[in-house]
Amino acid sequence: MSTQKQKNFNSAVALLVGTAVGAGIFGLPYAIQQAGFGIGIIELLVLGGILLLVNLAYGEIILRTPQKKQLIGYAELYLGKPGKYASLLALFLGIYGALIAYTIEVGTFLHALLAKNIGGTPMMYSLSFFTVMAIILFLGIKVVTGVEKIMVMLIFIVVAGILLLGIPHIDMSNFMGAHPEKAFIPFGVILFALAAGAAIPTMREVLDRDAKKLKKAIFVGSLIPFLLYLGFTVIVLGVTGPDTTESAVLGLGKYLGEYILFSGAIFGILAMTTSFVSLAFVLSDSYQRDLGLKKNTAKVFVLVLPLMMVLLKAFTFIQIIGIGGAILGGTEGIIVLMIHKRAKRLGKRQPEYSIQWPRLVSIGLVSIFILGIIYQIGAFTGLL
């Protein structure tokens, strides 16, 4: 592979890793601990494998379609208007969930860092953060290209520090116990943490004429976040056990010292700030492009719902990323599988790779997504 092709391949992998790795990592240990270490890790393995298949299917869809589109465009092309609006709904709900979760969690981190010196409540810090984000959105200040790569480097440094400091403090008894009745609790959180399909169309563009490498790039880019999350979860649960907090680094700080608390919180704030800005602009652009709203009206629509939910204190960080991950990841997974089936028949381009599996596998994957969505909605609304 030439130097330029290798650089393009590495950039494509970094895009997928950078899209996946973010705030979700902080909620994973707590969610998995609720179900029990063994059950939670099995669920992480299964869902990681499922999302790899979905990502590969999405890559094939892109390669079979001459036009450059995002998922909403592919859904409209292959599934018609119902597919388009189902994708839009999933996108809107998923992004709103992320914006609410980021606002709550950044407030928690800022409170942990600053409250000892200047006082204040988590709500005060959340509202301060939200105000800054609103100003950035209305001023049109977008995240600088390449910031995701920096965030990925930072989280690898933080996780490496946690691994080095945490291994001597692992208590094997913390891995014992199982709660099958809570097996679906990690479902949405895992999907939230691993979902990164939005990066795949851009990966195809980055690879340019070396599209045959897309399959390998998707595989490597899906594997890295999975291994990172697995290592982080094992260390956090091994050290903190039943004391694991919804914001993993806050609980770790009590065991491993202020360095972990400070570095983890700083990274979390930076990662969630860049993600908030990126997603807010995606949602604003979609309101303008797909629903025809004016620019400032679209931005108001982006901000009102998250602000209301934060002020109401209706839900926790874990609840929000759980429901957001289930709806966005689950619905997008189902839609990709449906598009994949039709693209094999209707696609106008010969793809560089093609994946096959029995129809029963597709039915099983869709069933898992549907069951997970139903559980998360039921738990979120108090019906389960």
PDB file of C-alpha atoms in Angstrom, residues 65-274:
ATOM      1  CA  THR A  65     -25.076   3.402  -4.983  1.00  0.00           C
ATOM      2  CA  PRO A  66     -23.458   5.847  -7.445  1.00  0.00           C
ATOM      3  CA  GLN A  67     -24.957   8.906  -5.701  1.00  0.00           C
ATOM      4  CA  LYS A  68     -23.324  10.294  -2.561  1.00  0.00           C
ATOM      5  CA  LYS A  69     -25.847  10.413   0.273  1.00  0.00           C
ATOM      6  CA  GLN A  70     -26.304  10.034   4.035  1.00  0.00           C
ATOM      7  CA  LEU A  71     -28.586   7.407   5.603  1.00  0.00           C
ATOM      8  CA  ILE A  72     -31.721   9.541   5.191  1.00  0.00           C
ATOM      9  CA  GLY A  73     -30.986   9.848   1.464  1.00  0.00           C
ATOM     10  CA  TYR A  74     -30.377   6.113   1.061  1.00  0.00           C
ATOM     11  CA  ALA A  75     -33.580   5.376   2.995  1.00  0.00           C
ATOM     12  CA  GLU A  76     -35.597   7.603   0.661  1.00  0.00           C
ATOM     13  CA  LEU A  77     -33.930   6.138  -2.437  1.00  0.00           C
ATOM     14  CA  TYR A  78     -34.515   2.492  -1.529  1.00  0.00           C
ATOM     15  CA  LEU A  79     -37.480   2.590   0.889  1.00  0.00           C
ATOM     16  CA  GLY A  80     -39.381   5.691  -0.257  1.00  0.00           C
ATOM     17  CA  LYS A  81     -40.867   8.450   1.893  1.00  0.00           C
ATOM     18  CA  PRO A  82     -41.679   6.139   4.864  1.00  0.00           C
ATOM     19  CA  GLY A  83     -37.998   5.196   5.061  1.00  0.00           C
ATOM     20  CA  LYS A  84     -36.945   8.824   4.893  1.00  0.00           C
ATOM     21  CA  TYR A  85     -39.244   9.942   7.701  1.00  0.00           C
ATOM     22  CA  ALA A  86     -38.440   6.934   9.900  1.00  0.00           C
ATOM     23  CA  SER A  87     -34.749   7.816   9.529  1.00  0.00           C
ATOM     24  CA  LEU A  88     -35.458  11.462  10.308  1.00  0.00           C
ATOM     25  CA  LEU A  89     -37.412  10.556  13.448  1.00  0.00           C
ATOM     26  CA  ALA A  90     -34.642   8.266  14.671  1.00  0.00           C
ATOM     27  CA  LEU A  91     -32.050  10.949  13.945  1.00  0.00           C
ATOM     28  CA  PHE A  92     -33.997  13.661  15.765  1.00  0.00           C
ATOM     29  CA  LEU A  93     -34.722  11.560  18.860  1.00  0.00           C
ATOM     30  CA  GLY A  94     -31.187  10.202  19.003  1.00  0.00           C
ATOM     31  CA  ILE A  95     -29.574  13.629  18.719  1.00  0.00           C
ATOM     32  CA  TYR A  96     -31.949  15.193  21.235  1.00  0.00           C
ATOM     33  CA  GLY A  97     -31.088  12.394  23.650  1.00  0.00           C
ATOM     34  CA  ALA A  98     -27.385  13.045  23.152  1.00  0.00           C
ATOM     35  CA  LEU A  99     -27.721  16.824  23.658  1.00  0.00           C
ATOM     36  CA  ILE A 100     -29.657  16.300  26.894  1.00  0.00           C
ATOM     37  CA  ALA A 101     -27.159  13.705  28.122  1.00  0.00           C
ATOM     38  CA  TYR A 102     -24.157  15.907  27.333  1.00  0.00           C
ATOM     39  CA  THR A 103     -25.687  18.871  29.153  1.00  0.00           C
ATOM     40  CA  ILE A 104     -26.372  16.782  32.260  1.00  0.00           C
ATOM     41  CA  GLU A 105     -22.974  15.083  32.265  1.00  0.00           C
ATOM     42  CA  VAL A 106     -20.879  18.178  31.591  1.00  0.00           C
ATOM     43  CA  GLY A 107     -22.676  19.854  34.486  1.00  0.00           C
ATOM     44  CA  THR A 108     -21.754  16.888  36.683  1.00  0.00           C
ATOM     45  CA  PHE A 109     -18.097  17.029  35.631  1.00  0.00           C
ATOM     46  CA  LEU A 110     -17.826  20.807  36.035  1.00  0.00           C
ATOM     47  CA  HIS A 111     -19.389  20.539  39.485  1.00  0.00           C
ATOM     48  CA  ALA A 112     -16.864  17.855  40.476  1.00  0.00           C
ATOM     49  CA  LEU A 113     -13.975  20.055  39.318  1.00  0.00           C
ATOM     50  CA  LEU A 114     -15.095  23.496  40.487  1.00  0.00           C
ATOM     51  CA  ALA A 115     -17.626  23.227  43.302  1.00  0.00           C
ATOM     52  CA  LYS A 116     -15.009  22.989  46.064  1.00  0.00           C
ATOM     53  CA  ASN A 117     -13.592  26.365  45.082  1.00  0.00           C
ATOM     54  CA  ILE A 118     -16.507  28.387  43.736  1.00  0.00           C
ATOM     55  CA  GLY A 119     -19.571  26.463  44.892  1.00  0.00           C
ATOM     56  CA  GLY A 120     -22.681  25.949  42.827  1.00  0.00           C
ATOM     57  CA  THR A 121     -24.877  22.998  41.896  1.00  0.00           C
ATOM     58  CA  PRO A 122     -24.680  20.551  38.965  1.00  0.00           C
ATOM     59  CA  MET A 123     -27.778  22.243  37.519  1.00  0.00           C
ATOM     60  CA  MET A 124     -26.058  25.640  37.588  1.00  0.00           C
ATOM     61  CA  TYR A 125     -23.071  24.245  35.693  1.00  0.00           C
ATOM     62  CA  SER A 126     -25.312  22.423  33.216  1.00  0.00           C
ATOM     63  CA  LEU A 127     -27.194  25.634  32.433  1.00  0.00           C
ATOM     64  CA  SER A 128     -23.931  27.571  32.088  1.00  0.00           C
ATOM     65  CA  PHE A 129     -22.638  24.981  29.630  1.00  0.00           C
ATOM     66  CA  PHE A 130     -25.924  25.004  27.716  1.00  0.00           C
ATOM     67  CA  THR A 131     -25.823  28.798  27.450  1.00  0.00           C
ATOM     68  CA  VAL A 132     -22.341  28.696  25.927  1.00  0.00           C
ATOM     69  CA  MET A 133     -23.448  25.986  23.470  1.00  0.00           C
ATOM     70  CA  ALA A 134     -26.485  28.067  22.458  1.00  0.00           C
ATOM     71  CA  ILE A 135     -24.264  31.080  21.766  1.00  0.00           C
ATOM     72  CA  ILE A 136     -21.903  28.948  19.670  1.00  0.00           C
ATOM     73  CA  LEU A 137     -24.840  27.541  17.683  1.00  0.00           C
ATOM     74  CA  PHE A 138     -26.323  30.965  16.929  1.00  0.00           C
ATOM     75  CA  LEU A 139     -22.917  32.406  16.028  1.00  0.00           C
ATOM     76  CA  GLY A 140     -22.321  29.517  13.646  1.00  0.00           C
ATOM     77  CA  ILE A 141     -18.989  28.432  15.142  1.00  0.00           C
ATOM     78  CA  LYS A 142     -18.479  24.857  13.946  1.00  0.00           C
ATOM     79  CA  VAL A 143     -16.011  22.310  15.282  1.00  0.00           C
ATOM     80  CA  VAL A 144     -12.660  22.526  13.532  1.00  0.00           C
ATOM     81  CA  THR A 145     -11.951  19.568  11.243  1.00  0.00           C
ATOM     82  CA  GLY A 146      -9.652  17.061  12.906  1.00  0.00           C
ATOM     83  CA  VAL A 147     -10.806  17.723  16.479  1.00  0.00           C
ATOM     84  CA  GLU A 148     -12.217  14.188  16.622  1.00  0.00           C
ATOM     85  CA  LYS A 149      -8.718  12.778  16.082  1.00  0.00           C
ATOM     86  CA  ILE A 150      -7.417  14.824  19.003  1.00  0.00           C
ATOM     87  CA  MET A 151     -10.287  13.584  21.180  1.00  0.00           C
ATOM     88  CA  VAL A 152      -9.465   9.977  20.286  1.00  0.00           C
ATOM     89  CA  MET A 153      -5.809  10.511  21.217  1.00  0.00           C
ATOM     90  CA  LEU A 154      -6.823  12.080  24.528  1.00  0.00           C
ATOM     91  CA  ILE A 155      -9.150   9.261  25.484  1.00  0.00           C
ATOM     92  CA  PHE A 156      -6.483   6.667  24.686  1.00  0.00           C
ATOM     93  CA  ILE A 157      -4.101   8.548  26.981  1.00  0.00           C
ATOM     94  CA  VAL A 158      -6.727   8.743  29.746  1.00  0.00           C
ATOM     95  CA  VAL A 159      -7.689   5.072  29.416  1.00  0.00           C
ATOM     96  CA  ALA A 160      -4.018   4.040  29.339  1.00  0.00           C
ATOM     97  CA  GLY A 161      -3.488   5.964  32.587  1.00  0.00           C
ATOM     98  CA  ILE A 162      -6.520   4.290  34.138  1.00  0.00           C
ATOM     99  CA  LEU A 163      -5.258   0.852  33.075  1.00  0.00           C
ATOM    100  CA  LEU A 164      -1.791   1.428  34.526  1.00  0.00           C
ATOM    101  CA  LEU A 165      -3.076   2.823  37.805  1.00  0.00           C
ATOM    102  CA  GLY A 166      -6.087   0.553  38.090  1.00  0.00           C
ATOM    103  CA  ILE A 167      -4.729  -2.957  37.513  1.00  0.00           C
ATOM    104  CA  PRO A 168      -3.080  -3.247  40.973  1.00  0.00           C
ATOM    105  CA  HIS A 169      -6.390  -2.257  42.605  1.00  0.00           C
ATOM    106  CA  ILE A 170      -8.635  -4.817  40.883  1.00  0.00           C
ATOM    107  CA  ASP A 171     -10.715  -6.940  43.245  1.00  0.00           C
ATOM    108  CA  MET A 172     -11.834 -10.135  41.476  1.00  0.00           C
ATOM    109  CA  SER A 173     -14.902 -10.415  43.707  1.00  0.00           C
ATOM    110  CA  ASN A 174     -16.273  -7.348  41.918  1.00  0.00           C
ATOM    111  CA  PHE A 175     -16.801  -9.508  38.831  1.00  0.00           C
ATOM    112  CA  MET A 176     -19.126 -11.890  40.637  1.00  0.00           C
ATOM    113  CA  GLY A 177     -22.921 -11.757  40.593  1.00  0.00           C
ATOM    114  CA  ALA A 178     -25.539 -11.598  37.865  1.00  0.00           C
ATOM    115  CA  HIS A 179     -28.931  -9.935  37.496  1.00  0.00           C
ATOM    116  CA  PRO A 180     -30.726 -11.521  34.504  1.00  0.00           C
ATOM    117  CA  GLU A 181     -33.846  -9.452  35.166  1.00  0.00           C
ATOM    118  CA  LYS A 182     -31.772  -6.351  34.345  1.00  0.00           C
ATOM    119  CA  ALA A 183     -30.131  -7.818  31.248  1.00  0.00           C
ATOM    120  CA  PHE A 184     -31.556  -5.177  28.891  1.00  0.00           C
ATOM    121  CA  ILE A 185     -30.339  -2.194  30.939  1.00  0.00           C
ATOM    122  CA  PRO A 186     -26.981  -1.977  29.084  1.00  0.00           C
ATOM    123  CA  PHE A 187     -28.638  -2.376  25.652  1.00  0.00           C
ATOM    124  CA  GLY A 188     -29.218   1.275  24.769  1.00  0.00           C
ATOM    125  CA  VAL A 189     -26.048   2.478  26.494  1.00  0.00           C
ATOM    126  CA  ILE A 190     -23.929   0.043  24.467  1.00  0.00           C
ATOM    127  CA  LEU A 191     -25.611   1.103  21.220  1.00  0.00           C
ATOM    128  CA  PHE A 192     -25.080   4.763  22.148  1.00  0.00           C
ATOM    129  CA  ALA A 193     -21.392   4.093  22.814  1.00  0.00           C
ATOM    130  CA  LEU A 194     -20.718   2.045  19.674  1.00  0.00           C
ATOM    131  CA  ALA A 195     -22.972   3.699  17.082  1.00  0.00           C
ATOM    132  CA  ALA A 196     -20.832   5.342  14.402  1.00  0.00           C
ATOM    133  CA  GLY A 197     -22.505   4.561  11.089  1.00  0.00           C
ATOM    134  CA  ALA A 198     -22.787   8.257  10.229  1.00  0.00           C
ATOM    135  CA  ALA A 199     -19.034   8.251   9.511  1.00  0.00           C
ATOM    136  CA  ILE A 200     -19.120   5.528   6.846  1.00  0.00           C
ATOM    137  CA  PRO A 201     -20.150   7.697   3.841  1.00  0.00           C
ATOM    138  CA  THR A 202     -17.247  10.035   4.635  1.00  0.00           C
ATOM    139  CA  MET A 203     -14.908   7.039   5.014  1.00  0.00           C
ATOM    140  CA  ARG A 204     -15.799   6.048   1.454  1.00  0.00           C
ATOM    141  CA  GLU A 205     -14.856   9.531   0.230  1.00  0.00           C
ATOM    142  CA  VAL A 206     -11.579   9.539   2.180  1.00  0.00           C
ATOM    143  CA  LEU A 207     -10.536   6.205   0.651  1.00  0.00           C
ATOM    144  CA  ASP A 208     -11.215   7.690  -2.794  1.00  0.00           C
ATOM    145  CA  ARG A 209     -10.129   5.190  -5.471  1.00  0.00           C
ATOM    146  CA  ASP A 210      -9.096   2.593  -2.911  1.00  0.00           C
ATOM    147  CA  ALA A 211     -12.711   1.695  -2.070  1.00  0.00           C
ATOM    148  CA  LYS A 212     -11.821  -1.990  -1.828  1.00  0.00           C
ATOM    149  CA  LYS A 213     -10.261  -1.126   1.548  1.00  0.00           C
ATOM    150  CA  LEU A 214     -13.585   0.095   2.968  1.00  0.00           C
ATOM    151  CA  LYS A 215     -14.460  -3.325   4.374  1.00  0.00           C
ATOM    152  CA  LYS A 216     -11.137  -3.596   6.223  1.00  0.00           C
ATOM    153  CA  ALA A 217     -11.384   0.010   7.453  1.00  0.00           C
ATOM    154  CA  ILE A 218     -14.880  -0.638   8.837  1.00  0.00           C
ATOM    155  CA  PHE A 219     -13.690  -3.809  10.559  1.00  0.00           C
ATOM    156  CA  VAL A 220     -10.655  -2.143  12.163  1.00  0.00           C
ATOM    157  CA  GLY A 221     -12.584   1.036  13.020  1.00  0.00           C
ATOM    158  CA  SER A 222     -15.339  -1.000  14.693  1.00  0.00           C
ATOM    159  CA  LEU A 223     -12.912  -3.244  16.583  1.00  0.00           C
ATOM    160  CA  ILE A 224     -10.850  -0.473  18.203  1.00  0.00           C
ATOM    161  CA  PRO A 225     -13.736   1.186  20.140  1.00  0.00           C
ATOM    162  CA  PHE A 226     -14.985  -2.239  21.217  1.00  0.00           C
ATOM    163  CA  LEU A 227     -11.588  -3.194  22.671  1.00  0.00           C
ATOM    164  CA  LEU A 228     -11.227   0.231  24.284  1.00  0.00           C
ATOM    165  CA  TYR A 229     -14.641  -0.043  25.947  1.00  0.00           C
ATOM    166  CA  LEU A 230     -13.967  -3.607  27.052  1.00  0.00           C
ATOM    167  CA  GLY A 231     -10.679  -2.679  28.727  1.00  0.00           C
ATOM    168  CA  PHE A 232     -12.135   0.437  30.347  1.00  0.00           C
ATOM    169  CA  THR A 233     -15.159  -1.447  31.684  1.00  0.00           C
ATOM    170  CA  VAL A 234     -13.081  -4.299  33.111  1.00  0.00           C
ATOM    171  CA  ILE A 235     -10.797  -1.874  34.964  1.00  0.00           C
ATOM    172  CA  VAL A 236     -13.594   0.346  36.292  1.00  0.00           C
ATOM    173  CA  LEU A 237     -15.739  -2.539  37.530  1.00  0.00           C
ATOM    174  CA  GLY A 238     -12.720  -4.398  38.877  1.00  0.00           C
ATOM    175  CA  VAL A 239     -11.717  -1.367  40.946  1.00  0.00           C
ATOM    176  CA  THR A 240     -15.024   0.198  41.998  1.00  0.00           C
ATOM    177  CA  GLY A 241     -17.424  -2.778  41.838  1.00  0.00           C
ATOM    178  CA  PRO A 242     -20.767  -1.924  43.469  1.00  0.00           C
ATOM    179  CA  ASP A 243     -19.536   1.648  44.020  1.00  0.00           C
ATOM    180  CA  THR A 244     -19.430   2.272  40.251  1.00  0.00           C
ATOM    181  CA  THR A 245     -21.089   5.599  39.483  1.00  0.00           C
ATOM    182  CA  GLU A 246     -23.085   6.687  36.431  1.00  0.00           C
ATOM    183  CA  SER A 247     -20.089   8.863  35.553  1.00  0.00           C
ATOM    184  CA  ALA A 248     -17.363   6.237  35.762  1.00  0.00           C
ATOM    185  CA  VAL A 249     -14.415   8.582  36.323  1.00  0.00           C
ATOM    186  CA  LEU A 250     -16.046  10.206  39.355  1.00  0.00           C
ATOM    187  CA  GLY A 251     -16.207   6.861  41.139  1.00  0.00           C
ATOM    188  CA  LEU A 252     -12.678   5.986  40.040  1.00  0.00           C
ATOM    189  CA  GLY A 253     -11.367   9.232  41.483  1.00  0.00           C
ATOM    190  CA  LYS A 254     -12.170   7.995  44.990  1.00  0.00           C
ATOM    191  CA  TYR A 255      -9.995   4.920  44.456  1.00  0.00           C
ATOM    192  CA  LEU A 256      -7.208   6.089  42.145  1.00  0.00           C
ATOM    193  CA  GLY A 257      -6.802   9.726  43.135  1.00  0.00           C
ATOM    194  CA  GLU A 258      -7.435  13.240  41.900  1.00  0.00           C
ATOM    195  CA  TYR A 259      -5.358  12.741  38.734  1.00  0.00           C
ATOM    196  CA  ILE A 260      -7.872  10.288  37.304  1.00  0.00           C
ATOM    197  CA  LEU A 261     -10.815  12.449  38.335  1.00  0.00           C
ATOM    198  CA  PHE A 262      -9.281  15.587  36.842  1.00  0.00           C
ATOM    199  CA  SER A 263      -7.996  14.088  33.577  1.00  0.00           C
ATOM    200  CA  GLY A 264     -11.148  12.038  33.003  1.00  0.00           C
ATOM    201  CA  ALA A 265     -13.447  14.981  33.697  1.00  0.00           C
ATOM    202  CA  ILE A 266     -11.454  17.335  31.466  1.00  0.00           C
ATOM    203  CA  PHE A 267     -11.508  14.843  28.618  1.00  0.00           C
ATOM    204  CA  GLY A 268     -15.225  14.257  29.123  1.00  0.00           C
ATOM    205  CA  ILE A 269     -15.982  17.967  28.990  1.00  0.00           C
ATOM    206  CA  LEU A 270     -13.936  18.440  25.810  1.00  0.00           C
ATOM    207  CA  ALA A 271     -15.393  15.364  24.100  1.00  0.00           C
ATOM    208  CA  MET A 272     -18.985  16.244  24.946  1.00  0.00           C
ATOM    209  CA  THR A 273     -18.517  19.896  23.994  1.00  0.00           C
ATOM    210  CA  THR A 274     -17.265  19.019  20.508  1.00  0.00           C
TER     211      THR A 274
END
